[in-house]
PDB file of C-alpha atoms in Angstrom:
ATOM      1  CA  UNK A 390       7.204  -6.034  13.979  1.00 74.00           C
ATOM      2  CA  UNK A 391       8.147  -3.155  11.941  1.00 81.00           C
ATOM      3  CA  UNK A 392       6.639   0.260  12.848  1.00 89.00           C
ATOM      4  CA  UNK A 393       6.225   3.529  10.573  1.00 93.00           C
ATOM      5  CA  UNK A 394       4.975   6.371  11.905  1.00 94.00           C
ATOM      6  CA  UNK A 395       4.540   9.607   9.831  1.00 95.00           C
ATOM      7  CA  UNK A 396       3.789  13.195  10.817  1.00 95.00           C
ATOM      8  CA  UNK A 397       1.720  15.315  10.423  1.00 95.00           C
ATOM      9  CA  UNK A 398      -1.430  13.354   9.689  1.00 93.00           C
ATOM     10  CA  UNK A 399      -3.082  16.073   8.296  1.00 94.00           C
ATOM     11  CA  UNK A 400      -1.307  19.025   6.702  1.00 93.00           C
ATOM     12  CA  UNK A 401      -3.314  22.131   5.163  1.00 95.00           C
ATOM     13  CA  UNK A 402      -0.803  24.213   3.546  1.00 92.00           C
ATOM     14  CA  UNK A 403      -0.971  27.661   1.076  1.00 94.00           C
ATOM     15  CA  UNK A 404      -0.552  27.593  -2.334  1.00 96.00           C
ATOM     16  CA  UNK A 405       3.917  28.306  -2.659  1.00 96.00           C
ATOM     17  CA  UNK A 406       4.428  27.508   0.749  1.00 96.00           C
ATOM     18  CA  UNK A 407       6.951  25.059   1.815  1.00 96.00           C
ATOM     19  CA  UNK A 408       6.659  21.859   3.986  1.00 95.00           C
ATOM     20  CA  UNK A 409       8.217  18.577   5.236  1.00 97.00           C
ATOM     21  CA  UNK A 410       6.291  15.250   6.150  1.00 97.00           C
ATOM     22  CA  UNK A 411       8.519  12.932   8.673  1.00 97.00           C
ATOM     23  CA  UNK A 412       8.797   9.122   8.055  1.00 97.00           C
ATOM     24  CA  UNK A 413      10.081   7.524  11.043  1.00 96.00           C
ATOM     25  CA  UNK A 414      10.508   3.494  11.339  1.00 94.00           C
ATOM     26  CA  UNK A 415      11.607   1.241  14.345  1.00 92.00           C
ATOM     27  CA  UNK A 416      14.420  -1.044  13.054  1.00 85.00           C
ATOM     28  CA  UNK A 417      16.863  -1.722  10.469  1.00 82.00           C
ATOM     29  CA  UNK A 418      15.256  -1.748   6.475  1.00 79.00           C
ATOM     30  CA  UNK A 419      17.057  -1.664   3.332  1.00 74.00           C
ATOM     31  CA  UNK A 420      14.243  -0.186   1.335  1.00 86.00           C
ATOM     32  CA  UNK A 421      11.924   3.087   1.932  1.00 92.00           C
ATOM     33  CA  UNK A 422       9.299   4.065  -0.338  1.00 93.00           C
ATOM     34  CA  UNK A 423       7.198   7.099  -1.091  1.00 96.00           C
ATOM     35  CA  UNK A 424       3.865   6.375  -2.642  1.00 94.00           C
ATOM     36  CA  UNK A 425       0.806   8.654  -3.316  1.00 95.00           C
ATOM     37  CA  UNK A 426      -3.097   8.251  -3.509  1.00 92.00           C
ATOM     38  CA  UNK A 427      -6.002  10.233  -4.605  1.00 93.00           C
ATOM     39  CA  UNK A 428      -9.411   9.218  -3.164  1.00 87.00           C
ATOM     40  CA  UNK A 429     -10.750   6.407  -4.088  1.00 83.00           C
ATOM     41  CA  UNK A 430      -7.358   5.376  -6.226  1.00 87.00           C
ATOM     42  CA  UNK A 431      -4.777   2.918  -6.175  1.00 87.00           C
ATOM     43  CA  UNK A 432      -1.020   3.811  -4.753  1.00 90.00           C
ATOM     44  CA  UNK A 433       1.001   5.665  -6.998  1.00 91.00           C
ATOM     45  CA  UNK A 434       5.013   5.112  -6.563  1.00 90.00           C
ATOM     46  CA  UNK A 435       7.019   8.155  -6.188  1.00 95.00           C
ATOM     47  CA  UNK A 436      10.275   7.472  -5.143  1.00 94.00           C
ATOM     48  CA  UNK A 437      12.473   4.589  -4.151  1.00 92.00           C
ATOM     49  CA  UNK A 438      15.593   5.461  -1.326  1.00 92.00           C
ATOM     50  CA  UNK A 439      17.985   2.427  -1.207  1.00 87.00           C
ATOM     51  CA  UNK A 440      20.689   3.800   0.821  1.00 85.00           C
ATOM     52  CA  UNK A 441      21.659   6.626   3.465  1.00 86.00           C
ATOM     53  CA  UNK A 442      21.872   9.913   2.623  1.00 87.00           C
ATOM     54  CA  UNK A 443      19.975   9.431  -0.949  1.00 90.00           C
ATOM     55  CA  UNK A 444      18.080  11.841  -1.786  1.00 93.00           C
ATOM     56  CA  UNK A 445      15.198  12.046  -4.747  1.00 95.00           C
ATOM     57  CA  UNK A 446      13.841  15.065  -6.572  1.00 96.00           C
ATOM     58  CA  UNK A 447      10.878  14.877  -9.025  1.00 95.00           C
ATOM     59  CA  UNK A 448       9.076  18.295  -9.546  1.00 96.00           C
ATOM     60  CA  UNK A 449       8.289  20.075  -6.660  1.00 96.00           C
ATOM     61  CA  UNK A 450       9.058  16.856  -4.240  1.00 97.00           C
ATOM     62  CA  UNK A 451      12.021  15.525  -2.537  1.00 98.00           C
ATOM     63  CA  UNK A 452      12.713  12.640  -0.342  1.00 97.00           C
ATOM     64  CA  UNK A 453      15.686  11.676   1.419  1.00 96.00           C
ATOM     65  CA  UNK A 454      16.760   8.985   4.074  1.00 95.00           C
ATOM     66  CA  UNK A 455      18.874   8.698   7.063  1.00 94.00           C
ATOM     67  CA  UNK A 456      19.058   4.867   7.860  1.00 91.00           C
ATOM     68  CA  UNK A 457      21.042   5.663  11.130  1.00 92.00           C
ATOM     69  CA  UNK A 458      18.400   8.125  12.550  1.00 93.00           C
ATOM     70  CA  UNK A 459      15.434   5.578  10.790  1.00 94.00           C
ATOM     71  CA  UNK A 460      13.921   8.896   9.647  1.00 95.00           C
ATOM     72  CA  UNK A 461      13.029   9.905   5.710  1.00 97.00           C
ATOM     73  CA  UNK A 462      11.827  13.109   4.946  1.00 97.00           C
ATOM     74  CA  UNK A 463       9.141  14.103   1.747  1.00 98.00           C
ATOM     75  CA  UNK A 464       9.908  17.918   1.432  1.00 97.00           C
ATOM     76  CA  UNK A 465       7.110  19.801  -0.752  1.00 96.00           C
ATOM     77  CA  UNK A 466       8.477  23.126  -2.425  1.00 96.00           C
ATOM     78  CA  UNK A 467       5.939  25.954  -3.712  1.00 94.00           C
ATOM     79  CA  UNK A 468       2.880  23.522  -3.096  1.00 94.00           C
ATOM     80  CA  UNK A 469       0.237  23.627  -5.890  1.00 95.00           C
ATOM     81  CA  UNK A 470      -3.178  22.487  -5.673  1.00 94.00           C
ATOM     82  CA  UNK A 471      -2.191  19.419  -7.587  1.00 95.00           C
ATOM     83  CA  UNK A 472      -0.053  17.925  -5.169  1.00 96.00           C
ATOM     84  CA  UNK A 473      -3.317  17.386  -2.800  1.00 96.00           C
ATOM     85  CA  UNK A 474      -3.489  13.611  -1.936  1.00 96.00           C
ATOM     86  CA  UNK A 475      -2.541  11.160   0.760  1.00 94.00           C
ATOM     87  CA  UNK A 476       1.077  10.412   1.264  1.00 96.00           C
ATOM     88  CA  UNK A 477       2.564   7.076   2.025  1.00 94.00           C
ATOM     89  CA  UNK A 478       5.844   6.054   3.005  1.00 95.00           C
ATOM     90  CA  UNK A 479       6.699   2.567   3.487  1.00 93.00           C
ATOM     91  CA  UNK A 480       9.618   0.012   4.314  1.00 92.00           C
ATOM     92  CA  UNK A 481      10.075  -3.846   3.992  1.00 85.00           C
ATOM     93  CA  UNK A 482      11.712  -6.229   5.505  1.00 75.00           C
ATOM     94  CA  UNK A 483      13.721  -9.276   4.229  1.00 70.00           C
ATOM     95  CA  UNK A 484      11.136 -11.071   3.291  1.00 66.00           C
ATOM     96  CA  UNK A 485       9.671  -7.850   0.540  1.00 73.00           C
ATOM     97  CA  UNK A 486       6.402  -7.478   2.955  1.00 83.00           C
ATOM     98  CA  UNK A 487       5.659  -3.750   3.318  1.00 88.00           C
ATOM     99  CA  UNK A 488       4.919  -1.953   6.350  1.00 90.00           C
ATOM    100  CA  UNK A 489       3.116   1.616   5.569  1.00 91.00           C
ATOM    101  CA  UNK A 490       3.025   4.615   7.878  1.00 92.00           C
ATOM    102  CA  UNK A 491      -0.392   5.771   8.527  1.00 89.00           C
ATOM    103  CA  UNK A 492      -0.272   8.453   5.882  1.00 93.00           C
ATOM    104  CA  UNK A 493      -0.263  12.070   5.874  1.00 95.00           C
ATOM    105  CA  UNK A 494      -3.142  13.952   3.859  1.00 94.00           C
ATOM    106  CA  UNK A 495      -2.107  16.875   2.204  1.00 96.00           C
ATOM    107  CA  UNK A 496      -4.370  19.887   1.068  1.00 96.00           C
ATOM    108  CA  UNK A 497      -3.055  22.654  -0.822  1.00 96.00           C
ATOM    109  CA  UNK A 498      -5.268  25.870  -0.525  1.00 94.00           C
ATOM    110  CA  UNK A 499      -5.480  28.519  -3.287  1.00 88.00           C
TER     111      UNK A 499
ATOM    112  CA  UNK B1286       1.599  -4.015 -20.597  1.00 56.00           C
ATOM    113  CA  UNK B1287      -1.973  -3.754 -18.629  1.00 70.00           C
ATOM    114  CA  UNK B1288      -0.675  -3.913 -14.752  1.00 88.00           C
ATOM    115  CA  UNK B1289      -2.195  -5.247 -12.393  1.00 94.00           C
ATOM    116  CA  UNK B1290      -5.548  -5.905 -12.852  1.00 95.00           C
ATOM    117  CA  UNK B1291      -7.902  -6.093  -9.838  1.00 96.00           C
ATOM    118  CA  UNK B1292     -11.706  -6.777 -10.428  1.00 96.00           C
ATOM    119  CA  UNK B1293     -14.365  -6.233  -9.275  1.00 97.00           C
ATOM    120  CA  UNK B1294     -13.542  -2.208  -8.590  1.00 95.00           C
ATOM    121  CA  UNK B1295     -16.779  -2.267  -6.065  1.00 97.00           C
ATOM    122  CA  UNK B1296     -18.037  -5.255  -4.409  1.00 98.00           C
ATOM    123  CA  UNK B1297     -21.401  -5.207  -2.283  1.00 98.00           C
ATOM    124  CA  UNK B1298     -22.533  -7.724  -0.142  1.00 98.00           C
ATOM    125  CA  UNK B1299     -24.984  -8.628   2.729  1.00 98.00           C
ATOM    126  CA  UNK B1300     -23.621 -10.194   5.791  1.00 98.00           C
ATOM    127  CA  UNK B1301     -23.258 -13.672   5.875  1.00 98.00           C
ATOM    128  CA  UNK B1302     -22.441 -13.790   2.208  1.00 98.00           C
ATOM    129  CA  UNK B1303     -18.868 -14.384   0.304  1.00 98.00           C
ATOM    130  CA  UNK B1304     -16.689 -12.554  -1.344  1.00 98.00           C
ATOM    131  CA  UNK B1305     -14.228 -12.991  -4.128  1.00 98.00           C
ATOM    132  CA  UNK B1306     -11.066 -10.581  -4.936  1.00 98.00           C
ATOM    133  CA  UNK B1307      -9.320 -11.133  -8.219  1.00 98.00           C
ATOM    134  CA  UNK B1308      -6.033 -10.081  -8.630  1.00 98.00           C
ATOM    135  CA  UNK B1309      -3.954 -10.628 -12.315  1.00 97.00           C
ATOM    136  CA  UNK B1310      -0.477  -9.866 -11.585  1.00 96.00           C
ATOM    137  CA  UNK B1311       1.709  -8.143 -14.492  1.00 93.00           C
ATOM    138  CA  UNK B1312       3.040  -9.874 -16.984  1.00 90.00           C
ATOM    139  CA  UNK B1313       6.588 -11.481 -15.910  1.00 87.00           C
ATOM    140  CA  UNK B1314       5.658 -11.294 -12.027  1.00 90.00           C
ATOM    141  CA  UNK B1315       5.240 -14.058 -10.096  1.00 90.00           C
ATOM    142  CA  UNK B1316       5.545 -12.674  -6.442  1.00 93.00           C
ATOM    143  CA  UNK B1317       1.435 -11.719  -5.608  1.00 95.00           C
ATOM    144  CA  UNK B1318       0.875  -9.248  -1.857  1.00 95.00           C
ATOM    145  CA  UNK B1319      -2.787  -8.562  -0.770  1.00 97.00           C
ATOM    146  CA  UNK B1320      -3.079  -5.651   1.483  1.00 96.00           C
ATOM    147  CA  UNK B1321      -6.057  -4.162   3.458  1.00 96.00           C
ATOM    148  CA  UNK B1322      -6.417  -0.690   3.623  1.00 92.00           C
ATOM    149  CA  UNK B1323      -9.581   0.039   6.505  1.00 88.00           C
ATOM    150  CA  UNK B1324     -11.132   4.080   6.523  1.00 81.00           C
ATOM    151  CA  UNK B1325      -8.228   6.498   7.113  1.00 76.00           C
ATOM    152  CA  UNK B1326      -6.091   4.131   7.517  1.00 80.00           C
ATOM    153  CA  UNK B1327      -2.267   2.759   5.591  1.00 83.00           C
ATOM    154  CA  UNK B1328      -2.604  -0.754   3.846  1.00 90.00           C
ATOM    155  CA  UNK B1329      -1.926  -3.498   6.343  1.00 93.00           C
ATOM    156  CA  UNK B1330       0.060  -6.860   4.831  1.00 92.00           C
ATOM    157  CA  UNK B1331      -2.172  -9.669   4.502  1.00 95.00           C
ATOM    158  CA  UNK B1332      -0.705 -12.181   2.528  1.00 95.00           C
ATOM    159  CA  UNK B1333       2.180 -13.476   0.090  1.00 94.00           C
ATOM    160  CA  UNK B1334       2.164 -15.753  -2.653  1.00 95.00           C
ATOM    161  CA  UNK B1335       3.931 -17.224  -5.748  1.00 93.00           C
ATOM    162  CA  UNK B1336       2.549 -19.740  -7.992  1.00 89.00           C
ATOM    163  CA  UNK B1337       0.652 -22.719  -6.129  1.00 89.00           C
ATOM    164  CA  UNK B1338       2.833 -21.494  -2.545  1.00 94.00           C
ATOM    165  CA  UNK B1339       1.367 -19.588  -0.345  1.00 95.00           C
ATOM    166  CA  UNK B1340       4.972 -18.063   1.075  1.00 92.00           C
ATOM    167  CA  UNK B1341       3.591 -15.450   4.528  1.00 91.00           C
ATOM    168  CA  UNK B1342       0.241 -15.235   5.418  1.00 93.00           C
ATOM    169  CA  UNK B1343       1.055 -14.090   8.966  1.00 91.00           C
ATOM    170  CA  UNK B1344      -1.394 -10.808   8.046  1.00 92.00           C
ATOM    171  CA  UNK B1345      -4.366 -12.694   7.178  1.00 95.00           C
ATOM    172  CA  UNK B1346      -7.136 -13.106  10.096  1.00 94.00           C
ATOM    173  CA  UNK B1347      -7.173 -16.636  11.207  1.00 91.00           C
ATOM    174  CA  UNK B1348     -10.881 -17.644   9.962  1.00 95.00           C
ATOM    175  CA  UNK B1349     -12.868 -16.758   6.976  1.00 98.00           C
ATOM    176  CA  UNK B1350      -9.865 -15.653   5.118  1.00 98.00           C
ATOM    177  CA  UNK B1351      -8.110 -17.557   2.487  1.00 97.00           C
ATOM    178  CA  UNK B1352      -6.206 -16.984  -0.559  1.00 98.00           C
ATOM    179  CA  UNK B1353      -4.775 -18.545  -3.351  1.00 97.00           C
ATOM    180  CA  UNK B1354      -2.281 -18.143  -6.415  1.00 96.00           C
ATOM    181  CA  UNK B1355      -3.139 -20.980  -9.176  1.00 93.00           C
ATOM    182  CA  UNK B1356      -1.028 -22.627 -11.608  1.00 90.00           C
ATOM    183  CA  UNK B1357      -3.040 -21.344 -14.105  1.00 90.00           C
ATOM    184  CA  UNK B1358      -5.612 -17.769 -13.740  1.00 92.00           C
ATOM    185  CA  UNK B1359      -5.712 -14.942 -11.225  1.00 96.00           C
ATOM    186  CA  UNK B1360      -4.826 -14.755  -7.688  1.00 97.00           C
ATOM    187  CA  UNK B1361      -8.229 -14.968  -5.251  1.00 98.00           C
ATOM    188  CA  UNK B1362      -8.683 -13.718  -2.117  1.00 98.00           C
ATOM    189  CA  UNK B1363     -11.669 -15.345  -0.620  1.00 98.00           C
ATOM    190  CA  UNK B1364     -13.222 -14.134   2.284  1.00 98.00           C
ATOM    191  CA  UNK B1365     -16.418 -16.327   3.642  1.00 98.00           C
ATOM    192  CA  UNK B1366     -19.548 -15.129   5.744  1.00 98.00           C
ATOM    193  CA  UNK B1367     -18.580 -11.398   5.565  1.00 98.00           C
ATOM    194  CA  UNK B1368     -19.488  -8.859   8.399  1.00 97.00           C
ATOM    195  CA  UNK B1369     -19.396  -5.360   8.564  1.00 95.00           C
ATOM    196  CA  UNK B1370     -15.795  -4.950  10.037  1.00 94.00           C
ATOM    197  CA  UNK B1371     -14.535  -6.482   6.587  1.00 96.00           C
ATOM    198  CA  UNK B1372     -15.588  -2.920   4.644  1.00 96.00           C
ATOM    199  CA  UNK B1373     -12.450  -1.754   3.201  1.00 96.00           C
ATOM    200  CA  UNK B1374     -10.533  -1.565   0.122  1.00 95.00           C
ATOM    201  CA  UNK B1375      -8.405  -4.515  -0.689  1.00 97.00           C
ATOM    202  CA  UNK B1376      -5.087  -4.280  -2.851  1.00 96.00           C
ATOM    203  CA  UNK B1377      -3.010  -6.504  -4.976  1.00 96.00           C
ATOM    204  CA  UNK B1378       0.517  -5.944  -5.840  1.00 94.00           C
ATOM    205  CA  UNK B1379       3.110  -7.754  -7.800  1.00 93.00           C
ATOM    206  CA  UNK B1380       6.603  -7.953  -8.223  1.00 90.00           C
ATOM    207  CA  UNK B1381       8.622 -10.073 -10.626  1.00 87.00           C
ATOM    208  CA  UNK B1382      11.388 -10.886  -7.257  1.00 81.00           C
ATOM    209  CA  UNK B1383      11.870 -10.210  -3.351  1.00 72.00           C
ATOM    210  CA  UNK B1384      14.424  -7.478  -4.133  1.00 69.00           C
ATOM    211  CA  UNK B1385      12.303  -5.747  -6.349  1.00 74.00           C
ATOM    212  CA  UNK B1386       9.468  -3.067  -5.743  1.00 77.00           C
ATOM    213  CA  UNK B1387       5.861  -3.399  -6.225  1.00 84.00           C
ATOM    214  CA  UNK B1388       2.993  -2.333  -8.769  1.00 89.00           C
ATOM    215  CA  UNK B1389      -0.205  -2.126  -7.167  1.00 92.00           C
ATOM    216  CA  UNK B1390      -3.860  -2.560  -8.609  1.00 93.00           C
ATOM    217  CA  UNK B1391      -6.686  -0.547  -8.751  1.00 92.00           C
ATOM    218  CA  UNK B1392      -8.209  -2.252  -5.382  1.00 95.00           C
ATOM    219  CA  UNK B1393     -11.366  -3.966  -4.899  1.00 97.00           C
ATOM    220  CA  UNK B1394     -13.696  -1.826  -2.396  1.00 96.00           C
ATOM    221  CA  UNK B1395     -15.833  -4.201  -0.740  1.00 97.00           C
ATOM    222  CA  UNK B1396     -18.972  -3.078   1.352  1.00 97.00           C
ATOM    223  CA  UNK B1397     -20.540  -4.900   3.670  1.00 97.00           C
ATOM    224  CA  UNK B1398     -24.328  -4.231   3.826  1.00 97.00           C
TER     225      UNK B1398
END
């Protein structure tokens, strides 16, 4: 079976401050997936990587992959407060199941 | 478009009792995923469906747990004589092919009592 683990599982972090979250996964996917949630919400999806060395931007995030190390990175620049939430990652397997890492909960302090 | 549409948002009941999930996929998607997502926790696969097929259900718990995709209406994930340990909030997802991502639903939060 398919394993994701993601660090760190909690992350405070200041207000402008910079930070990476890890994504790492035990064998071979085509697909990996960022997602968000707020409490209480549904998954939001953020960005899709499809091949190594991609790399996404959208606002203050970026994700990128390296298939042959199994690892994708979610790097936060400048955190604001709005970016507090739980962060997913997730990859499938041939048969489009998804297998999510355990999620890393962000808070942004003022 | 109106996604995916879960109902109910909050589900209570007392042990012993049953509960029903509804999941509407989007329009143009025929490829339905229920996940579990316990306290804390990431979602966990239960099952996978397309119209009247029931395709992997090698995430659903062996009793009390079924699911279906009808011809015709919503996806249900039925779960009989609930217990405690089945707390948790339930998603649906859909996907109009294998090769494509998902939308997700709201999620169903069901407490046992």
């Amino acid at each position: 079976e398919l394993k994701v683990e993601q660090n760190p599982l909690f992350l405070s972090m200041q207000e402008g401050k910079n930070y990476t979250i890890y994504c790492n996964y035990s064998t071979t996917s085509d697909r990996l997936y960022w997602y968000r949630q707020d409490p209480g919400k549904s998954l939001e999806s953020l960005f899709v990587l499809l091949s190594n060395g991609a790399v996404k931007q959208e606002g203050r995030l970026m994700a990128s992959l390296d298939t042959k190390a199994r690892l994708s990175t979610l790097h936060i620049t400048a955190a604001v407060h709005d970016l507090s939430a739980t962060y997913f990652c997730a990859v499938t397997n041939t048969g489009n199941q998804f297998y999510f890492g355990t999620g890393t909960s962000l808070t942004v302090i003022p | 478009n109106a996604g995916v549409m879960q109902n109910p948002r909050h589900l209570v009941r007392r042990r012993g009792q049953e509960a029903r999930l509804r999941c509407s996929p989007m329009k143009g998607h025929s490829h339905v995923y229920w996940y579990r997502q316990l306290p804390e926790e990431g979602l966990k696969f239960m099952v996978y469906l397309q119209k009247e097929n029931i395709i992997d259900e090698s995430g659903m718990p062996k009793e009390r747990f079924s699911a279906e995709f009808p011809k015709e209406g919503p996806s249900i994930l039925r779960i009989q004589q609930v217990v405690r340990g089945d707390s948790a909030a339930y998603f649906c997802a859909s996907s109009p092919g294998v090769a494509y991502g998902y939308t997700f639903g709201s999620g169903t939060r069901l407490t046992v009592v």
